[in-house]
PDB file of C-alpha atoms in Angstrom:
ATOM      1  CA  UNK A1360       0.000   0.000   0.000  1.00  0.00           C
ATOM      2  CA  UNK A1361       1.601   3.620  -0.952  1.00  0.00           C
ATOM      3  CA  UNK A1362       1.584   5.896   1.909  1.00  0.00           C
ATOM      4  CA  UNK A1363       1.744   9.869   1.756  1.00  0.00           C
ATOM      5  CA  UNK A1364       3.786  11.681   3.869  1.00  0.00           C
ATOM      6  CA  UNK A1365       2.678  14.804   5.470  1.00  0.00           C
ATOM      7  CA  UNK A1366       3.936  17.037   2.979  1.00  0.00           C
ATOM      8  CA  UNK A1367       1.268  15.165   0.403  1.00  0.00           C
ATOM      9  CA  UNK A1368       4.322  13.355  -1.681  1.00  0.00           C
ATOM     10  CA  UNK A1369       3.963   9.957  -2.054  1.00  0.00           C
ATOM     11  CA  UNK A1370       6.233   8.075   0.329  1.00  0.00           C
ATOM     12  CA  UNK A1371       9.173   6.235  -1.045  1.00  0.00           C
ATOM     13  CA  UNK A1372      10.593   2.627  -0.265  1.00  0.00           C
ATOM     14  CA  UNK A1373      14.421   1.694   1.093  1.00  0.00           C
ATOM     15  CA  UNK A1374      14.863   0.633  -2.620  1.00  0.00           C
ATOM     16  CA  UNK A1375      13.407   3.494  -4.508  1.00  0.00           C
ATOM     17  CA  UNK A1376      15.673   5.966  -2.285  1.00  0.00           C
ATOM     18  CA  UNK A1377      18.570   3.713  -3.098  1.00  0.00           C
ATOM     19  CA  UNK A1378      17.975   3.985  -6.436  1.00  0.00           C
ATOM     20  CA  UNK A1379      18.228   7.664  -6.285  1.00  0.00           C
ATOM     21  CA  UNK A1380      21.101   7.672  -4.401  1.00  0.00           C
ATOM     22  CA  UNK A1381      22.673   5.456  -6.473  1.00  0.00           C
ATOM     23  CA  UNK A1382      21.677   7.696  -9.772  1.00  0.00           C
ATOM     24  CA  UNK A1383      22.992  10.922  -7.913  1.00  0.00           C
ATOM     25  CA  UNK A1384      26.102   8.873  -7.093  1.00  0.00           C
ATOM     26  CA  UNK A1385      26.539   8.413 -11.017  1.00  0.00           C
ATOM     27  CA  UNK A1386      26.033  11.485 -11.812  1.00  0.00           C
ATOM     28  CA  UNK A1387      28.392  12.884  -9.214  1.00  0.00           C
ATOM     29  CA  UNK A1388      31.082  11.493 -11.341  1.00  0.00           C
ATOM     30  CA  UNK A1389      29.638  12.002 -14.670  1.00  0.00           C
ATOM     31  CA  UNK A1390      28.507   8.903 -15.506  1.00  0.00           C
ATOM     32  CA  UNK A1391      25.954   8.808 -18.436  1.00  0.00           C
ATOM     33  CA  UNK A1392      23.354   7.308 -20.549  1.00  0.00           C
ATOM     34  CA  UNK A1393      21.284   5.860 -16.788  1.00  0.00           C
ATOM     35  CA  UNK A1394      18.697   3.916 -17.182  1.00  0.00           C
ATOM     36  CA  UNK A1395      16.818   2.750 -14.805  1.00  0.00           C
ATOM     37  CA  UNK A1396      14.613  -0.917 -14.957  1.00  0.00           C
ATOM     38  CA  UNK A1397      11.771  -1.600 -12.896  1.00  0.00           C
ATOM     39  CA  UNK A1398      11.358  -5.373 -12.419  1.00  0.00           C
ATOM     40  CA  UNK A1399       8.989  -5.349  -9.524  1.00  0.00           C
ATOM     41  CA  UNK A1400       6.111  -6.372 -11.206  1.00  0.00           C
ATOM     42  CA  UNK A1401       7.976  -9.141 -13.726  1.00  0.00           C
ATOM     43  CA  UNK A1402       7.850 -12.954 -12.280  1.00  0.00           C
ATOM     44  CA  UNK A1403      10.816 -14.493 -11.387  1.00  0.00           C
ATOM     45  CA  UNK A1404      13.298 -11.939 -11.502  1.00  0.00           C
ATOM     46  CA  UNK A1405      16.254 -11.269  -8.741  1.00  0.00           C
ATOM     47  CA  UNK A1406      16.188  -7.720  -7.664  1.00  0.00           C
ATOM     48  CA  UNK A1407      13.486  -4.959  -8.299  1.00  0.00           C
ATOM     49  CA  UNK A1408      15.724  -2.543  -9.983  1.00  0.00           C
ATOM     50  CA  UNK A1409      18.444  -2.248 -12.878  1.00  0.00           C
ATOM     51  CA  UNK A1410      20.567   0.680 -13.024  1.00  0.00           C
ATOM     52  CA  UNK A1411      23.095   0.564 -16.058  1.00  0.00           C
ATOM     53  CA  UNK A1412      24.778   3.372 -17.031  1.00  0.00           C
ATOM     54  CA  UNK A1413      28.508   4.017 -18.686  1.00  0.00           C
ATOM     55  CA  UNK A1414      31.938   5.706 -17.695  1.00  0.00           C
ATOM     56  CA  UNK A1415      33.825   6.782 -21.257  1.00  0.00           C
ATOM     57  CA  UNK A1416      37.279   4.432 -19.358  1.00  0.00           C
ATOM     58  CA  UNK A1417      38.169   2.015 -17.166  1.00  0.00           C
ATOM     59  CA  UNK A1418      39.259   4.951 -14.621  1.00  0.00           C
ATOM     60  CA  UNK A1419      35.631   6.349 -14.880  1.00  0.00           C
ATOM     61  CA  UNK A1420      33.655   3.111 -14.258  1.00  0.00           C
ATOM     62  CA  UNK A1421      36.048   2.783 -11.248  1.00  0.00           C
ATOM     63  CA  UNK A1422      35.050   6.232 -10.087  1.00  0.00           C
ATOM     64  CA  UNK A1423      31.941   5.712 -10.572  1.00  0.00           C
ATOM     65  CA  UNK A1424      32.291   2.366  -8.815  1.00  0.00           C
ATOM     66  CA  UNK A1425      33.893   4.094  -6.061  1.00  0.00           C
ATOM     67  CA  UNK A1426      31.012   7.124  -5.924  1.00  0.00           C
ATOM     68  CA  UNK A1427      28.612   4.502  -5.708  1.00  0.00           C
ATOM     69  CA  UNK A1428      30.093   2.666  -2.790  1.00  0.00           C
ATOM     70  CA  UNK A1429      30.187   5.405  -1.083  1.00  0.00           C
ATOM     71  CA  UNK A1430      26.775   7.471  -1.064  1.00  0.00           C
ATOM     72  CA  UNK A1431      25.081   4.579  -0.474  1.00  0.00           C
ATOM     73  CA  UNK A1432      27.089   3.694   3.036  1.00  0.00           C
ATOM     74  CA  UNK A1433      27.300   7.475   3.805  1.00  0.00           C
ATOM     75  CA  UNK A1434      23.370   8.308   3.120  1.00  0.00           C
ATOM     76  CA  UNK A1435      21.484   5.137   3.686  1.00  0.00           C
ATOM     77  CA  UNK A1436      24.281   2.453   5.243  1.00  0.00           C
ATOM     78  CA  UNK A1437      23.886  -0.070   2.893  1.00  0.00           C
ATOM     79  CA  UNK A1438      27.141  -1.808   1.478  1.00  0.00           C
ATOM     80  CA  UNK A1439      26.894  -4.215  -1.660  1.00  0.00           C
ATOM     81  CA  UNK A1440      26.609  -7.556  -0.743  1.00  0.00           C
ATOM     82  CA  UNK A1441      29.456  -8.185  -3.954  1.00  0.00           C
ATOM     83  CA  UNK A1442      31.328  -6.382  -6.372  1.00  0.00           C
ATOM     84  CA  UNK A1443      32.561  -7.702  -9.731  1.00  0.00           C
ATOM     85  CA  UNK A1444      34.456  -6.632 -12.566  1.00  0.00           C
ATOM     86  CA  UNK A1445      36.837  -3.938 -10.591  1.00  0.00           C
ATOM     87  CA  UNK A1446      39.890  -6.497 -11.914  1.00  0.00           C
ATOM     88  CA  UNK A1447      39.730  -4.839 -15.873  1.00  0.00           C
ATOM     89  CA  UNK A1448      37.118  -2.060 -14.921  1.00  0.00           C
ATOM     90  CA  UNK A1449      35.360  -2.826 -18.212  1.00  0.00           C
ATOM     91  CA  UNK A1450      31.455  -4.199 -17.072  1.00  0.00           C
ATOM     92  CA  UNK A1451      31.390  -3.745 -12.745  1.00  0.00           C
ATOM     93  CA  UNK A1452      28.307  -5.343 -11.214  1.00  0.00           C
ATOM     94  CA  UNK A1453      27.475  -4.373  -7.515  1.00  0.00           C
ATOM     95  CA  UNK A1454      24.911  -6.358  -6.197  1.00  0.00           C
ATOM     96  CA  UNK A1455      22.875  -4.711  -3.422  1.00  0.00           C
ATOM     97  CA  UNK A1456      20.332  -7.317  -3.248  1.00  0.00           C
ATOM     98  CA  UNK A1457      16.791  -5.535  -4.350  1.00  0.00           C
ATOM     99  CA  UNK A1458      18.785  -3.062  -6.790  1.00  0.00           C
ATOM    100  CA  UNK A1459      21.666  -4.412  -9.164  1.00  0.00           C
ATOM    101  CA  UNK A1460      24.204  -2.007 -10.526  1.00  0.00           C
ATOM    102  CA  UNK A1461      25.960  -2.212 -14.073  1.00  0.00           C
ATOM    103  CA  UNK A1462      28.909   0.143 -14.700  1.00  0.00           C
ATOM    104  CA  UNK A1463      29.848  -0.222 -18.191  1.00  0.00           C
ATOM    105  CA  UNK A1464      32.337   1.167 -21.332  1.00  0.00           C
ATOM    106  CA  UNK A1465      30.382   1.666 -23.780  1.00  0.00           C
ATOM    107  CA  UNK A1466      31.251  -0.697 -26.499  1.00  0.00           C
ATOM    108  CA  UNK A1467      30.835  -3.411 -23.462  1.00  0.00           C
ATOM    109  CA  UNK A1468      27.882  -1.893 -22.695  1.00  0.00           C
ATOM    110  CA  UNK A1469      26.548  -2.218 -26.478  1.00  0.00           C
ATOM    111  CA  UNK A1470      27.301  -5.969 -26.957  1.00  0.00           C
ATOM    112  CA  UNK A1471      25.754  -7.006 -24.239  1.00  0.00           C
ATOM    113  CA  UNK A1472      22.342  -4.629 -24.556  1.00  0.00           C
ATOM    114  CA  UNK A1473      21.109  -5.753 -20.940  1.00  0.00           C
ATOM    115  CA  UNK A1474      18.235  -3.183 -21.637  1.00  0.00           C
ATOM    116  CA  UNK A1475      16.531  -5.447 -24.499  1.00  0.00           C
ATOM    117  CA  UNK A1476      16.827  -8.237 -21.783  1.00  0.00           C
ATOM    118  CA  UNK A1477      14.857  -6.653 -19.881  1.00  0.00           C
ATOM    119  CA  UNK A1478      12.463  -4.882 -22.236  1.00  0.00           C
ATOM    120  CA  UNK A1479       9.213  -5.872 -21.172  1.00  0.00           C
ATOM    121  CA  UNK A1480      10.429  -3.625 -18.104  1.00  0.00           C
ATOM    122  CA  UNK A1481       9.633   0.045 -17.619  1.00  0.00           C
ATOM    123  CA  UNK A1482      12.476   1.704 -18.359  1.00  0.00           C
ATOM    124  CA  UNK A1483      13.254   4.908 -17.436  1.00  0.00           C
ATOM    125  CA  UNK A1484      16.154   6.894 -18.961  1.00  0.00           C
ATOM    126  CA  UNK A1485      17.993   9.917 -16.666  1.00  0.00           C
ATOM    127  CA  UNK A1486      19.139  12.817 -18.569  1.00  0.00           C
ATOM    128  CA  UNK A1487      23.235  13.266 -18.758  1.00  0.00           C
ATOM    129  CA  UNK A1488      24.277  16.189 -16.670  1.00  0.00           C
ATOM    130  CA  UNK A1489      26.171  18.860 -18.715  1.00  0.00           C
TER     131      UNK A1489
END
């Protein structure tokens, strides 16, 4: 059931304010083309968000990585459960259970489309900051 807070906004789950955290976190370091899938209402699937998004170098999709890591322990205290990728900083996964991170280069990020795979999905894509 959605609650409303005083202020008349709708009210806003651990996982939907991790998933702006985590968007602000990526932006922070200038991360781009976000999008965001919401799986909540698909069968069968392991989290109830997607975020995939792109660094333009292995240096940026470990910044990114990093900026990441650290708004979500510093805002809401939540740590990934596991990290991948960091080795060749090409495709990093961090897993924090109901939302799934994907921190790509962009030709990595282009052969493996995860967006088609999850196109049934509402997807919602967050503007680059300039």
């Amino acid at each position: 059931m959605e609650q409303t807070k005083p202020s008349g906004r709708k009210a806003t789950s651990p996982s939907e304010e991790l998933v702006k955290t985590i968007t602000e976190a990526i932006q922070e370091k200038k991360g781009s083309s976000i999008v965001v899938a919401d799986l909540r209402k698909i069968e069968g699937t392991i989290c109830q968000y997607f975020i995939i998004c792109q660094g333009n170098s292995p240096s940026q999709v470990e910044a990114i990585t990093e900026s990441v890591s650290d708004f979500a322990r510093e805002r809401l205290h939540e740590k990934p459960v596991h990290v991948v990728g960091l080795e060749n900083a090409q495709w990093v996964a961090m897993d924090y259970s109901d939302v799934l991170v994907h921190i790509f280069l962009p030709d990595v990020r282009e052969y493996y489309d995860l967006e088609h795979l999850w196109e049934d999905a509402p997807l919602t894509r967050i503007p680059d900051l300039d």
